[in-house]
C-alpha positions as protocol buffer text, in pm:
chain_id: "A"
residue {
  index: 1
  type: MET
  ca { x: 7376 y: 6462 z: 17622 }
}
residue {
  index: 2
  type: THR
  ca { x: 7383 y: 6813 z: 17762 }
}
residue {
  index: 3
  type: GLN
  ca { x: 7163 y: 7109 z: 17704 }
}
residue {
  index: 4
  type: ARG
  ca { x: 7390 y: 7312 z: 17491 }
}
residue {
  index: 5
  type: ARG
  ca { x: 7438 y: 6987 z: 17266 }
}
residue {
  index: 6
  type: LYS
  ca { x: 7089 y: 6944 z: 17255 }
}
residue {
  index: 7
  type: THR
  ca { x: 7036 y: 7315 z: 17137 }
}
residue {
  index: 8
  type: TYR
  ca { x: 7304 y: 7276 z: 16859 }
}
residue {
  index: 9
  type: LEU
  ca { x: 7114 y: 6980 z: 16740 }
}
residue {
  index: 10
  type: PHE
  ca { x: 6794 y: 7163 z: 16743 }
}
residue {
  index: 11
  type: TRP
  ca { x: 6903 y: 7455 z: 16548 }
}
residue {
  index: 12
  type: ALA
  ca { x: 7098 y: 7255 z: 16306 }
}
residue {
  index: 13
  type: ALA
  ca { x: 6788 y: 7094 z: 16239 }
}
residue {
  index: 14
  type: ILE
  ca { x: 6556 y: 7373 z: 16221 }
}
residue {
  index: 15
  type: VAL
  ca { x: 6831 y: 7521 z: 15929 }
}
residue {
  index: 16
  type: ILE
  ca { x: 6842 y: 7161 z: 15755 }
}
residue {
  index: 17
  type: ILE
  ca { x: 6457 y: 7132 z: 15714 }
}
residue {
  index: 18
  type: ALA
  ca { x: 6475 y: 7482 z: 15619 }
}
residue {
  index: 19
  type: SER
  ca { x: 6726 y: 7420 z: 15379 }
}
residue {
  index: 20
  type: LEU
  ca { x: 6577 y: 7145 z: 15241 }
}
residue {
  index: 21
  type: PHE
  ca { x: 6199 y: 7292 z: 15199 }
}
residue {
  index: 22
  type: GLY
  ca { x: 6392 y: 7606 z: 15006 }
}
residue {
  index: 23
  type: THR
  ca { x: 6505 y: 7396 z: 14802 }
}
residue {
  index: 24
  type: TYR
  ca { x: 6239 y: 7185 z: 14662 }
}
residue {
  index: 25
  type: MET
  ca { x: 6018 y: 7488 z: 14680 }
}
residue {
  index: 26
  type: ASN
  ca { x: 6154 y: 7720 z: 14412 }
}
residue {
  index: 27
  type: ASN
  ca { x: 5983 y: 8062 z: 14553 }
}
residue {
  index: 28
  type: GLU
  ca { x: 6124 y: 8410 z: 14689 }
}
residue {
  index: 29
  type: ILE
  ca { x: 5948 y: 8434 z: 14984 }
}
residue {
  index: 30
  type: VAL
  ca { x: 6046 y: 8058 z: 15051 }
}
residue {
  index: 31
  type: ARG
  ca { x: 6412 y: 8124 z: 15010 }
}
residue {
  index: 32
  type: LEU
  ca { x: 6387 y: 8487 z: 15211 }
}
residue {
  index: 33
  type: GLY
  ca { x: 6251 y: 8249 z: 15525 }
}
residue {
  index: 34
  type: GLN
  ca { x: 6513 y: 8003 z: 15489 }
}
residue {
  index: 35
  type: VAL
  ca { x: 6784 y: 8308 z: 15513 }
}
residue {
  index: 36
  type: PHE
  ca { x: 6595 y: 8456 z: 15787 }
}
residue {
  index: 37
  type: ILE
  ca { x: 6594 y: 8153 z: 15993 }
}
residue {
  index: 38
  type: THR
  ca { x: 6942 y: 8079 z: 15911 }
}
residue {
  index: 39
  type: VAL
  ca { x: 7036 y: 8407 z: 16087 }
}
residue {
  index: 40
  type: TYR
  ca { x: 6841 y: 8374 z: 16365 }
}
residue {
  index: 41
  type: ALA
  ca { x: 6957 y: 8020 z: 16398 }
}
residue {
  index: 42
  type: LEU
  ca { x: 7365 y: 8178 z: 16405 }
}
residue {
  index: 43
  type: TYR
  ca { x: 7257 y: 8471 z: 16631 }
}
residue {
  index: 44
  type: ARG
  ca { x: 7044 y: 8266 z: 16906 }
}
residue {
  index: 45
  type: LEU
  ca { x: 7394 y: 8035 z: 16902 }
}
residue {
  index: 46
  type: LEU
  ca { x: 7626 y: 8304 z: 16930 }
}
residue {
  index: 47
  type: LYS
  ca { x: 7379 y: 8472 z: 17219 }
}
residue {
  index: 48
  type: MET
  ca { x: 7402 y: 8114 z: 17421 }
}
residue {
  index: 49
  type: ASP
  ca { x: 7786 y: 8067 z: 17394 }
}
residue {
  index: 50
  type: GLY
  ca { x: 7833 y: 8450 z: 17546 }
}
residue {
  index: 51
  type: ALA
  ca { x: 8025 y: 8560 z: 17204 }
}
residue {
  index: 52
  type: LEU
  ca { x: 7812 y: 8852 z: 17125 }
}
residue {
  index: 53
  type: LYS
  ca { x: 7874 y: 9002 z: 17464 }
}
residue {
  index: 54
  type: ARG
  ca { x: 8290 y: 8935 z: 17430 }
}
residue {
  index: 55
  type: ALA
  ca { x: 8259 y: 9083 z: 17122 }
}
residue {
  index: 56
  type: GLU
  ca { x: 8039 y: 9364 z: 17231 }
}
residue {
  index: 57
  type: ARG
  ca { x: 8333 y: 9445 z: 17525 }
}
residue {
  index: 58
  type: ALA
  ca { x: 8623 y: 9426 z: 17319 }
}
residue {
  index: 59
  type: ALA
  ca { x: 8478 y: 9665 z: 17078 }
}
residue {
  index: 60
  type: HIS
  ca { x: 8409 y: 9891 z: 17388 }
}
residue {
  index: 61
  type: ARG
  ca { x: 8790 y: 9865 z: 17487 }
}
residue {
  index: 62
  type: THR
  ca { x: 8946 y: 9954 z: 17117 }
}
residue {
  index: 63
  type: LYS
  ca { x: 8732 y: 10262 z: 17067 }
}
residue {
  index: 64
  type: ILE
  ca { x: 8963 y: 10494 z: 16813 }
}
């Protein structure tokens, strides 16, 4: 199993656990934490894949 796949599985498990926890705990702070964890996981995966750098370079090329 590659490191990339392990990282994806790790963040998927974290998001699933946070979602389950947020479902059973009907609290606004827990829901906010769930959203934060989900957004952070997406950020980490996009950063790992280099998608953020590609988007930044494309934005610089297409300045109006």
